[in-house]
mmCIF file with all atom_site columns, C-alpha atoms in Angstrom:
data_model
loop_
_atom_site.group_PDB
_atom_site.id
_atom_site.type_symbol
_atom_site.label_atom_id
_atom_site.label_alt_id
_atom_site.label_comp_id
_atom_site.label_asym_id
_atom_site.label_entity_id
_atom_site.label_seq_id
_atom_site.pdbx_PDB_ins_code
_atom_site.Cartn_x
_atom_site.Cartn_y
_atom_site.Cartn_z
_atom_site.occupancy
_atom_site.B_iso_or_equiv
_atom_site.pdbx_formal_charge
_atom_site.auth_seq_id
_atom_site.auth_comp_id
_atom_site.auth_asym_id
_atom_site.auth_atom_id
_atom_site.pdbx_PDB_model_num
ATOM 1   C CA . MET X 1 1   ? 261.373 -55.019 17.821 1.00 0.00 ? 1149 MET X CA 1
ATOM 2   C CA . ALA X 1 2   ? 264.567 -55.247 18.227 1.00 0.00 ? 1150 ALA X CA 1
ATOM 3   C CA . GLU X 1 3   ? 264.514 -57.443 15.476 1.00 0.00 ? 1151 GLU X CA 1
ATOM 4   C CA . GLN X 1 4   ? 262.498 -55.155 13.275 1.00 0.00 ? 1152 GLN X CA 1
ATOM 5   C CA . GLN X 1 5   ? 265.474 -52.789 14.119 1.00 0.00 ? 1153 GLN X CA 1
ATOM 6   C CA . GLY X 1 6   ? 267.746 -54.763 12.761 1.00 0.00 ? 1154 GLY X CA 1
ATOM 7   C CA . GLN X 1 7   ? 265.861 -55.111 9.492  1.00 0.00 ? 1155 GLN X CA 1
ATOM 8   C CA . ALA X 1 8   ? 265.426 -51.721 9.045  1.00 0.00 ? 1156 ALA X CA 1
ATOM 9   C CA . ALA X 1 9   ? 269.307 -50.626 9.247  1.00 0.00 ? 1157 ALA X CA 1
ATOM 10  C CA . ASP X 1 10  ? 269.655 -52.859 6.031  1.00 0.00 ? 1158 ASP X CA 1
ATOM 11  C CA . ASP X 1 11  ? 266.419 -52.181 4.630  1.00 0.00 ? 1159 ASP X CA 1
ATOM 12  C CA . PRO X 1 12  ? 266.309 -48.544 3.111  1.00 0.00 ? 1160 PRO X CA 1
ATOM 13  C CA . VAL X 1 13  ? 262.273 -48.339 2.596  1.00 0.00 ? 1161 VAL X CA 1
ATOM 14  C CA . MET X 1 14  ? 261.825 -49.484 6.604  1.00 0.00 ? 1162 MET X CA 1
ATOM 15  C CA . THR X 1 15  ? 264.923 -46.970 7.285  1.00 0.00 ? 1163 THR X CA 1
ATOM 16  C CA . ARG X 1 16  ? 262.777 -44.077 5.629  1.00 0.00 ? 1164 ARG X CA 1
ATOM 17  C CA . ILE X 1 17  ? 259.467 -45.235 7.823  1.00 0.00 ? 1165 ILE X CA 1
ATOM 18  C CA . GLY X 1 18  ? 261.009 -45.110 10.658 1.00 0.00 ? 1166 GLY X CA 1
ATOM 19  C CA . GLN X 1 19  ? 262.023 -41.494 10.200 1.00 0.00 ? 1167 GLN X CA 1
ATOM 20  C CA . ILE X 1 20  ? 259.062 -40.372 9.044  1.00 0.00 ? 1168 ILE X CA 1
ATOM 21  C CA . ALA X 1 21  ? 257.392 -41.877 12.034 1.00 0.00 ? 1169 ALA X CA 1
ATOM 22  C CA . MET X 1 22  ? 260.036 -40.145 14.312 1.00 0.00 ? 1170 MET X CA 1
ATOM 23  C CA . LEU X 1 23  ? 258.542 -36.749 12.592 1.00 0.00 ? 1171 LEU X CA 1
ATOM 24  C CA . GLN X 1 24  ? 255.141 -38.225 13.034 1.00 0.00 ? 1172 GLN X CA 1
ATOM 25  C CA . HIS X 1 25  ? 256.018 -38.834 17.102 1.00 0.00 ? 1173 HIS X CA 1
ATOM 26  C CA . ALA X 1 26  ? 257.593 -35.405 17.463 1.00 0.00 ? 1174 ALA X CA 1
ATOM 27  C CA . GLY X 1 27  ? 254.535 -34.175 16.792 1.00 0.00 ? 1175 GLY X CA 1
ATOM 28  C CA . ASP X 1 28  ? 254.557 -33.150 12.912 1.00 0.00 ? 1176 ASP X CA 1
ATOM 29  C CA . ARG X 1 29  ? 251.772 -35.051 11.453 1.00 0.00 ? 1177 ARG X CA 1
ATOM 30  C CA . GLU X 1 30  ? 250.740 -33.346 9.142  1.00 0.00 ? 1178 GLU X CA 1
ATOM 31  C CA . GLU X 1 31  ? 254.621 -33.295 7.392  1.00 0.00 ? 1179 GLU X CA 1
ATOM 32  C CA . ALA X 1 32  ? 254.895 -36.968 8.227  1.00 0.00 ? 1180 ALA X CA 1
ATOM 33  C CA . GLN X 1 33  ? 251.320 -37.538 6.537  1.00 0.00 ? 1181 GLN X CA 1
ATOM 34  C CA . GLN X 1 34  ? 253.070 -36.151 3.535  1.00 0.00 ? 1182 GLN X CA 1
ATOM 35  C CA . ARG X 1 35  ? 255.893 -37.690 3.426  1.00 0.00 ? 1183 ARG X CA 1
ATOM 36  C CA . PHE X 1 36  ? 254.211 -41.168 3.833  1.00 0.00 ? 1184 PHE X CA 1
ATOM 37  C CA . ALA X 1 37  ? 251.964 -40.576 1.015  1.00 0.00 ? 1185 ALA X CA 1
ATOM 38  C CA . ALA X 1 38  ? 254.999 -39.419 -1.286 1.00 0.00 ? 1186 ALA X CA 1
ATOM 39  C CA . LEU X 1 39  ? 257.027 -42.827 -0.171 1.00 0.00 ? 1187 LEU X CA 1
ATOM 40  C CA . TRP X 1 40  ? 253.445 -44.988 -0.902 1.00 0.00 ? 1188 TRP X CA 1
ATOM 41  C CA . GLU X 1 41  ? 253.176 -43.357 -4.125 1.00 0.00 ? 1189 GLU X CA 1
ATOM 42  C CA . GLU X 1 42  ? 257.092 -43.851 -4.529 1.00 0.00 ? 1190 GLU X CA 1
ATOM 43  C CA . ILE X 1 43  ? 257.090 -47.625 -3.368 1.00 0.00 ? 1191 ILE X CA 1
ATOM 44  C CA . GLY X 1 44  ? 253.516 -48.561 -5.524 1.00 0.00 ? 1192 GLY X CA 1
ATOM 45  C CA . PRO X 1 45  ? 251.073 -50.845 -5.240 1.00 0.00 ? 1193 PRO X CA 1
ATOM 46  C CA . ASP X 1 46  ? 254.020 -53.813 -6.292 1.00 0.00 ? 1194 ASP X CA 1
ATOM 47  C CA . ALA X 1 47  ? 256.103 -53.097 -3.471 1.00 0.00 ? 1195 ALA X CA 1
ATOM 48  C CA . ASP X 1 48  ? 257.338 -55.724 -0.790 1.00 0.00 ? 1196 ASP X CA 1
ATOM 49  C CA . ALA X 1 49  ? 253.977 -56.398 1.278  1.00 0.00 ? 1197 ALA X CA 1
ATOM 50  C CA . LEU X 1 50  ? 256.551 -55.901 4.589  1.00 0.00 ? 1198 LEU X CA 1
ATOM 51  C CA . HIS X 1 51  ? 256.883 -52.287 3.235  1.00 0.00 ? 1199 HIS X CA 1
ATOM 52  C CA . ARG X 1 52  ? 252.933 -51.629 2.603  1.00 0.00 ? 1200 ARG X CA 1
ATOM 53  C CA . CYS X 1 53  ? 251.674 -53.059 5.684  1.00 0.00 ? 1201 CYS X CA 1
ATOM 54  C CA . THR X 1 54  ? 254.338 -50.968 7.869  1.00 0.00 ? 1202 THR X CA 1
ATOM 55  C CA . LEU X 1 55  ? 253.890 -47.583 6.081  1.00 0.00 ? 1203 LEU X CA 1
ATOM 56  C CA . ALA X 1 56  ? 249.889 -48.418 5.667  1.00 0.00 ? 1204 ALA X CA 1
ATOM 57  C CA . HIS X 1 57  ? 249.831 -49.285 9.252  1.00 0.00 ? 1205 HIS X CA 1
ATOM 58  C CA . TYR X 1 58  ? 251.948 -45.475 10.244 1.00 0.00 ? 1206 TYR X CA 1
ATOM 59  C CA . MET X 1 59  ? 249.675 -43.849 7.456  1.00 0.00 ? 1207 MET X CA 1
ATOM 60  C CA . ALA X 1 60  ? 247.085 -44.587 9.116  1.00 0.00 ? 1208 ALA X CA 1
ATOM 61  C CA . ASP X 1 61  ? 248.022 -42.909 12.310 1.00 0.00 ? 1209 ASP X CA 1
ATOM 62  C CA . THR X 1 62  ? 248.327 -39.717 10.867 1.00 0.00 ? 1210 THR X CA 1
ATOM 63  C CA . GLN X 1 63  ? 244.864 -39.462 9.674  1.00 0.00 ? 1211 GLN X CA 1
ATOM 64  C CA . GLN X 1 64  ? 242.279 -36.969 11.428 1.00 0.00 ? 1212 GLN X CA 1
ATOM 65  C CA . ASP X 1 65  ? 239.037 -38.804 9.580  1.00 0.00 ? 1213 ASP X CA 1
ATOM 66  C CA . PRO X 1 66  ? 238.224 -42.441 10.911 1.00 0.00 ? 1214 PRO X CA 1
ATOM 67  C CA . ALA X 1 67  ? 237.158 -43.193 7.377  1.00 0.00 ? 1215 ALA X CA 1
ATOM 68  C CA . GLU X 1 68  ? 241.080 -42.770 6.388  1.00 0.00 ? 1216 GLU X CA 1
ATOM 69  C CA . GLU X 1 69  ? 242.333 -44.193 8.918  1.00 0.00 ? 1217 GLU X CA 1
ATOM 70  C CA . LEU X 1 70  ? 240.274 -47.560 8.562  1.00 0.00 ? 1218 LEU X CA 1
ATOM 71  C CA . ARG X 1 71  ? 241.047 -47.445 4.913  1.00 0.00 ? 1219 ARG X CA 1
ATOM 72  C CA . TRP X 1 72  ? 245.100 -47.028 5.470  1.00 0.00 ? 1220 TRP X CA 1
ATOM 73  C CA . ASP X 1 73  ? 244.134 -50.096 8.381  1.00 0.00 ? 1221 ASP X CA 1
ATOM 74  C CA . LEU X 1 74  ? 243.074 -52.266 5.982  1.00 0.00 ? 1222 LEU X CA 1
ATOM 75  C CA . LEU X 1 75  ? 245.804 -52.047 3.253  1.00 0.00 ? 1223 LEU X CA 1
ATOM 76  C CA . ALA X 1 76  ? 248.034 -52.994 6.175  1.00 0.00 ? 1224 ALA X CA 1
ATOM 77  C CA . LEU X 1 77  ? 246.333 -55.933 6.852  1.00 0.00 ? 1225 LEU X CA 1
ATOM 78  C CA . GLU X 1 78  ? 245.519 -56.816 3.618  1.00 0.00 ? 1226 GLU X CA 1
ATOM 79  C CA . ALA X 1 79  ? 249.549 -56.578 2.839  1.00 0.00 ? 1227 ALA X CA 1
ATOM 80  C CA . ALA X 1 80  ? 249.837 -58.347 6.079  1.00 0.00 ? 1228 ALA X CA 1
ATOM 81  C CA . ASP X 1 81  ? 247.832 -61.119 4.779  1.00 0.00 ? 1229 ASP X CA 1
ATOM 82  C CA . GLY X 1 82  ? 249.793 -60.741 1.651  1.00 0.00 ? 1230 GLY X CA 1
ATOM 83  C CA . LEU X 1 83  ? 253.133 -61.353 3.457  1.00 0.00 ? 1231 LEU X CA 1
ATOM 84  C CA . THR X 1 84  ? 251.157 -64.430 5.588  1.00 0.00 ? 1232 THR X CA 1
ATOM 85  C CA . ALA X 1 85  ? 250.096 -66.303 2.009  1.00 0.00 ? 1233 ALA X CA 1
ATOM 86  C CA . GLY X 1 86  ? 253.596 -66.581 1.055  1.00 0.00 ? 1234 GLY X CA 1
ATOM 87  C CA . SER X 1 87  ? 253.803 -64.070 -1.928 1.00 0.00 ? 1235 SER X CA 1
ATOM 88  C CA . ALA X 1 88  ? 256.375 -62.084 -0.589 1.00 0.00 ? 1236 ALA X CA 1
ATOM 89  C CA . ALA X 1 89  ? 257.482 -63.596 2.597  1.00 0.00 ? 1237 ALA X CA 1
ATOM 90  C CA . THR X 1 90  ? 260.979 -64.123 2.989  1.00 0.00 ? 1238 THR X CA 1
ATOM 91  C CA . PRO X 1 91  ? 262.812 -65.876 6.022  1.00 0.00 ? 1239 PRO X CA 1
ATOM 92  C CA . ARG X 1 92  ? 263.557 -62.398 7.577  1.00 0.00 ? 1240 ARG X CA 1
ATOM 93  C CA . THR X 1 93  ? 259.948 -61.286 7.507  1.00 0.00 ? 1241 THR X CA 1
ATOM 94  C CA . SER X 1 94  ? 257.620 -64.370 8.359  1.00 0.00 ? 1242 SER X CA 1
ATOM 95  C CA . PRO X 1 95  ? 258.350 -64.858 12.378 1.00 0.00 ? 1243 PRO X CA 1
ATOM 96  C CA . ALA X 1 96  ? 257.943 -61.073 12.497 1.00 0.00 ? 1244 ALA X CA 1
ATOM 97  C CA . VAL X 1 97  ? 254.202 -61.000 10.903 1.00 0.00 ? 1245 VAL X CA 1
ATOM 98  C CA . ARG X 1 98  ? 252.199 -62.883 12.924 1.00 0.00 ? 1246 ARG X CA 1
ATOM 99  C CA . GLY X 1 99  ? 253.388 -60.676 15.654 1.00 0.00 ? 1247 GLY X CA 1
ATOM 100 C CA . PHE X 1 100 ? 251.373 -57.734 13.556 1.00 0.00 ? 1248 PHE X CA 1
ATOM 101 C CA . TYR X 1 101 ? 247.944 -59.252 13.363 1.00 0.00 ? 1249 TYR X CA 1
ATOM 102 C CA . PRO X 1 102 ? 247.132 -58.545 17.070 1.00 0.00 ? 1250 PRO X CA 1
ATOM 103 C CA . SER X 1 103 ? 248.242 -54.625 16.659 1.00 0.00 ? 1251 SER X CA 1
ATOM 104 C CA . LEU X 1 104 ? 246.390 -54.704 13.474 1.00 0.00 ? 1252 LEU X CA 1
ATOM 105 C CA . HIS X 1 105 ? 243.099 -55.681 14.419 1.00 0.00 ? 1253 HIS X CA 1
ATOM 106 C CA . LEU X 1 106 ? 243.181 -53.669 17.682 1.00 0.00 ? 1254 LEU X CA 1
ATOM 107 C CA . ASN X 1 107 ? 243.279 -50.732 15.402 1.00 0.00 ? 1255 ASN X CA 1
ATOM 108 C CA . LEU X 1 108 ? 240.824 -51.700 13.166 1.00 0.00 ? 1256 LEU X CA 1
ATOM 109 C CA . ALA X 1 109 ? 238.616 -52.775 16.095 1.00 0.00 ? 1257 ALA X CA 1
ATOM 110 C CA . ALA X 1 110 ? 238.981 -48.989 17.130 1.00 0.00 ? 1258 ALA X CA 1
ATOM 111 C CA . ASP X 1 111 ? 238.306 -47.877 13.408 1.00 0.00 ? 1259 ASP X CA 1
ATOM 112 C CA . TYR X 1 112 ? 235.152 -49.786 13.459 1.00 0.00 ? 1260 TYR X CA 1
ATOM 113 C CA . ALA X 1 113 ? 234.048 -48.674 16.928 1.00 0.00 ? 1261 ALA X CA 1
ATOM 114 C CA . ARG X 1 114 ? 234.764 -44.532 16.153 1.00 0.00 ? 1262 ARG X CA 1
ATOM 115 C CA . LEU X 1 115 ? 232.509 -45.199 13.130 1.00 0.00 ? 1263 LEU X CA 1
ATOM 116 C CA . GLY X 1 116 ? 229.855 -46.925 15.414 1.00 0.00 ? 1264 GLY X CA 1
ATOM 117 C CA . ARG X 1 117 ? 230.097 -50.188 14.122 1.00 0.00 ? 1265 ARG X CA 1
ATOM 118 C CA . PRO X 1 118 ? 230.248 -52.087 17.585 1.00 0.00 ? 1266 PRO X CA 1
ATOM 119 C CA . ASP X 1 119 ? 229.597 -55.692 16.272 1.00 0.00 ? 1267 ASP X CA 1
ATOM 120 C CA . THR X 1 120 ? 232.725 -55.080 13.195 1.00 0.00 ? 1268 THR X CA 1
ATOM 121 C CA . ALA X 1 121 ? 234.731 -53.717 16.266 1.00 0.00 ? 1269 ALA X CA 1
ATOM 122 C CA . ARG X 1 122 ? 234.229 -56.990 18.697 1.00 0.00 ? 1270 ARG X CA 1
ATOM 123 C CA . ASP X 1 123 ? 234.817 -59.117 15.481 1.00 0.00 ? 1271 ASP X CA 1
ATOM 124 C CA . HIS X 1 124 ? 238.459 -57.591 15.330 1.00 0.00 ? 1272 HIS X CA 1
ATOM 125 C CA . LEU X 1 125 ? 239.128 -57.711 18.911 1.00 0.00 ? 1273 LEU X CA 1
ATOM 126 C CA . ARG X 1 126 ? 238.138 -61.859 18.856 1.00 0.00 ? 1274 ARG X CA 1
ATOM 127 C CA . ALA X 1 127 ? 240.832 -61.742 15.715 1.00 0.00 ? 1275 ALA X CA 1
ATOM 128 C CA . ALA X 1 128 ? 243.260 -59.653 17.930 1.00 0.00 ? 1276 ALA X CA 1
ATOM 129 C CA . ARG X 1 129 ? 243.064 -61.774 21.092 1.00 0.00 ? 1277 ARG X CA 1
ATOM 130 C CA . ALA X 1 130 ? 243.280 -65.167 18.197 1.00 0.00 ? 1278 ALA X CA 1
ATOM 131 C CA . HIS X 1 131 ? 246.620 -64.052 18.175 1.00 0.00 ? 1279 HIS X CA 1
ATOM 132 C CA . ILE X 1 132 ? 247.967 -62.186 21.378 1.00 0.00 ? 1280 ILE X CA 1
ATOM 133 C CA . ASP X 1 133 ? 250.424 -65.645 21.425 1.00 0.00 ? 1281 ASP X CA 1
ATOM 134 C CA . ALA X 1 134 ? 252.748 -64.197 18.620 1.00 0.00 ? 1282 ALA X CA 1
ATOM 135 C CA . LEU X 1 135 ? 252.848 -60.792 21.272 1.00 0.00 ? 1283 LEU X CA 1
ATOM 136 C CA . ALA X 1 136 ? 256.342 -60.771 22.705 1.00 0.00 ? 1284 ALA X CA 1
ATOM 137 C CA . ASP X 1 137 ? 256.348 -60.366 26.549 1.00 0.00 ? 1285 ASP X CA 1
ATOM 138 C CA . ASP X 1 138 ? 257.269 -56.884 26.466 1.00 0.00 ? 1286 ASP X CA 1
ATOM 139 C CA . GLY X 1 139 ? 256.596 -53.351 26.815 1.00 0.00 ? 1287 GLY X CA 1
ATOM 140 C CA . HIS X 1 140 ? 254.677 -53.387 22.854 1.00 0.00 ? 1288 HIS X CA 1
ATOM 141 C CA . GLY X 1 141 ? 253.380 -56.845 23.429 1.00 0.00 ? 1289 GLY X CA 1
ATOM 142 C CA . HIS X 1 142 ? 251.861 -55.272 27.072 1.00 0.00 ? 1290 HIS X CA 1
ATOM 143 C CA . GLN X 1 143 ? 250.844 -52.109 25.408 1.00 0.00 ? 1291 GLN X CA 1
ATOM 144 C CA . VAL X 1 144 ? 248.705 -54.125 22.751 1.00 0.00 ? 1292 VAL X CA 1
ATOM 145 C CA . LEU X 1 145 ? 246.971 -56.040 25.075 1.00 0.00 ? 1293 LEU X CA 1
ATOM 146 C CA . GLY X 1 146 ? 246.351 -53.132 27.311 1.00 0.00 ? 1294 GLY X CA 1
ATOM 147 C CA . GLY X 1 147 ? 244.512 -51.830 24.163 1.00 0.00 ? 1295 GLY X CA 1
ATOM 148 C CA . ILE X 1 148 ? 242.585 -54.806 23.453 1.00 0.00 ? 1296 ILE X CA 1
ATOM 149 C CA . GLU X 1 149 ? 240.939 -54.869 27.035 1.00 0.00 ? 1297 GLU X CA 1
ATOM 150 C CA . ARG X 1 150 ? 239.953 -51.381 27.400 1.00 0.00 ? 1298 ARG X CA 1
ATOM 151 C CA . LEU X 1 151 ? 238.283 -51.338 23.943 1.00 0.00 ? 1299 LEU X CA 1
ATOM 152 C CA . GLU X 1 152 ? 236.414 -54.538 25.466 1.00 0.00 ? 1300 GLU X CA 1
ATOM 153 C CA . ARG X 1 153 ? 235.704 -52.348 28.870 1.00 0.00 ? 1301 ARG X CA 1
ATOM 154 C CA . GLU X 1 154 ? 234.624 -49.602 26.219 1.00 0.00 ? 1302 GLU X CA 1
ATOM 155 C CA . LEU X 1 155 ? 232.452 -51.394 23.937 1.00 0.00 ? 1303 LEU X CA 1
ATOM 156 C CA . ALA X 1 156 ? 230.980 -53.784 26.979 1.00 0.00 ? 1304 ALA X CA 1
ATOM 157 C CA . ALA X 1 157 ? 230.155 -50.083 28.724 1.00 0.00 ? 1305 ALA X CA 1
ATOM 158 C CA . ALA X 1 158 ? 228.591 -48.710 25.727 1.00 0.00 ? 1306 ALA X CA 1
ATOM 159 C CA . ASP X 1 159 ? 226.274 -52.168 25.652 1.00 0.00 ? 1307 ASP X CA 1
ATOM 160 C CA . GLY X 1 160 ? 224.832 -50.583 28.811 1.00 0.00 ? 1308 GLY X CA 1
ATOM 161 C CA . PRO X 1 161 ? 221.158 -48.494 28.973 1.00 0.00 ? 1309 PRO X CA 1
ATOM 162 C CA . ALA X 1 162 ? 222.726 -46.306 25.759 1.00 0.00 ? 1310 ALA X CA 1
ATOM 163 C CA . GLU X 1 163 ? 224.442 -47.584 22.805 1.00 0.00 ? 1311 GLU X CA 1
ATOM 164 C CA . GLY X 1 164 ? 227.679 -44.994 22.241 1.00 0.00 ? 1312 GLY X CA 1
ATOM 165 C CA . ALA X 1 165 ? 227.393 -42.799 19.637 1.00 0.00 ? 1313 ALA X CA 1
ATOM 166 C CA . PRO X 1 166 ? 229.898 -42.968 16.316 1.00 0.00 ? 1314 PRO X CA 1
ATOM 167 C CA . GLY X 1 167 ? 233.467 -41.455 17.800 1.00 0.00 ? 1315 GLY X CA 1
ATOM 168 C CA . SER X 1 168 ? 232.340 -42.044 21.370 1.00 0.00 ? 1316 SER X CA 1
ATOM 169 C CA . VAL X 1 169 ? 234.977 -44.506 21.928 1.00 0.00 ? 1317 VAL X CA 1
ATOM 170 C CA . GLY X 1 170 ? 238.639 -44.153 22.354 1.00 0.00 ? 1318 GLY X CA 1
ATOM 171 C CA . ARG X 1 171 ? 241.659 -45.012 20.223 1.00 0.00 ? 1319 ARG X CA 1
ATOM 172 C CA . PRO X 1 172 ? 243.412 -47.374 21.999 1.00 0.00 ? 1320 PRO X CA 1
ATOM 173 C CA . ARG X 1 173 ? 245.920 -48.021 19.125 1.00 0.00 ? 1321 ARG X CA 1
ATOM 174 C CA . ALA X 1 174 ? 249.551 -49.197 19.763 1.00 0.00 ? 1322 ALA X CA 1
ATOM 175 C CA . GLU X 1 175 ? 250.809 -46.137 18.210 1.00 0.00 ? 1323 GLU X CA 1
ATOM 176 C CA . GLY X 1 176 ? 254.420 -45.968 17.960 1.00 0.00 ? 1324 GLY X CA 1
ATOM 177 C CA . GLU X 1 177 ? 254.996 -49.340 16.827 1.00 0.00 ? 1325 GLU X CA 1
ATOM 178 C CA . ALA X 1 178 ? 254.889 -50.868 13.251 1.00 0.00 ? 1326 ALA X CA 1
ATOM 179 C CA . GLY X 1 179 ? 251.916 -53.639 13.223 1.00 0.00 ? 1327 GLY X CA 1
ATOM 180 C CA . GLY X 1 180 ? 253.573 -55.887 16.531 1.00 0.00 ? 1328 GLY X CA 1
ATOM 181 C CA . GLY X 1 181 ? 256.340 -58.046 16.944 1.00 0.00 ? 1329 GLY X CA 1
#
């Protein structure tokens, strides 16, 4: 996380994303959503994949509609995949990107669980677990791992006598963190 903060200081787009995220964390979700949307339009579809991944990750957190949240989380994963594929990877971003995957997959698992798709949620939890070695042994890493474990328990409990209805599973997102790392 400290590495990301250092990178943000040298990167005006990451700085702007961080400033907007501060609005969101202060409780101004609507204003943050509007500013994230404007920045998304400004940077465009050909922007640096790290910018798109981080911005889409935060934009997902501002959504009220679970389907829209899923759409933004999928965009974040797509951008992260673009980084790891080498198309936009640079020495400063490549190591950090691996740390995004546990959080990105946790967020997708939570989205699918809220949308009543527990099997797809479990697939993303498995993917999150497959990348946990990339998490730092810090507060963020513990938060993401805790979120994975909570959602696994909730999905297991929903497998009981009565399947959980859409929206019945909580949202263990790693909010406040850009992807991971």
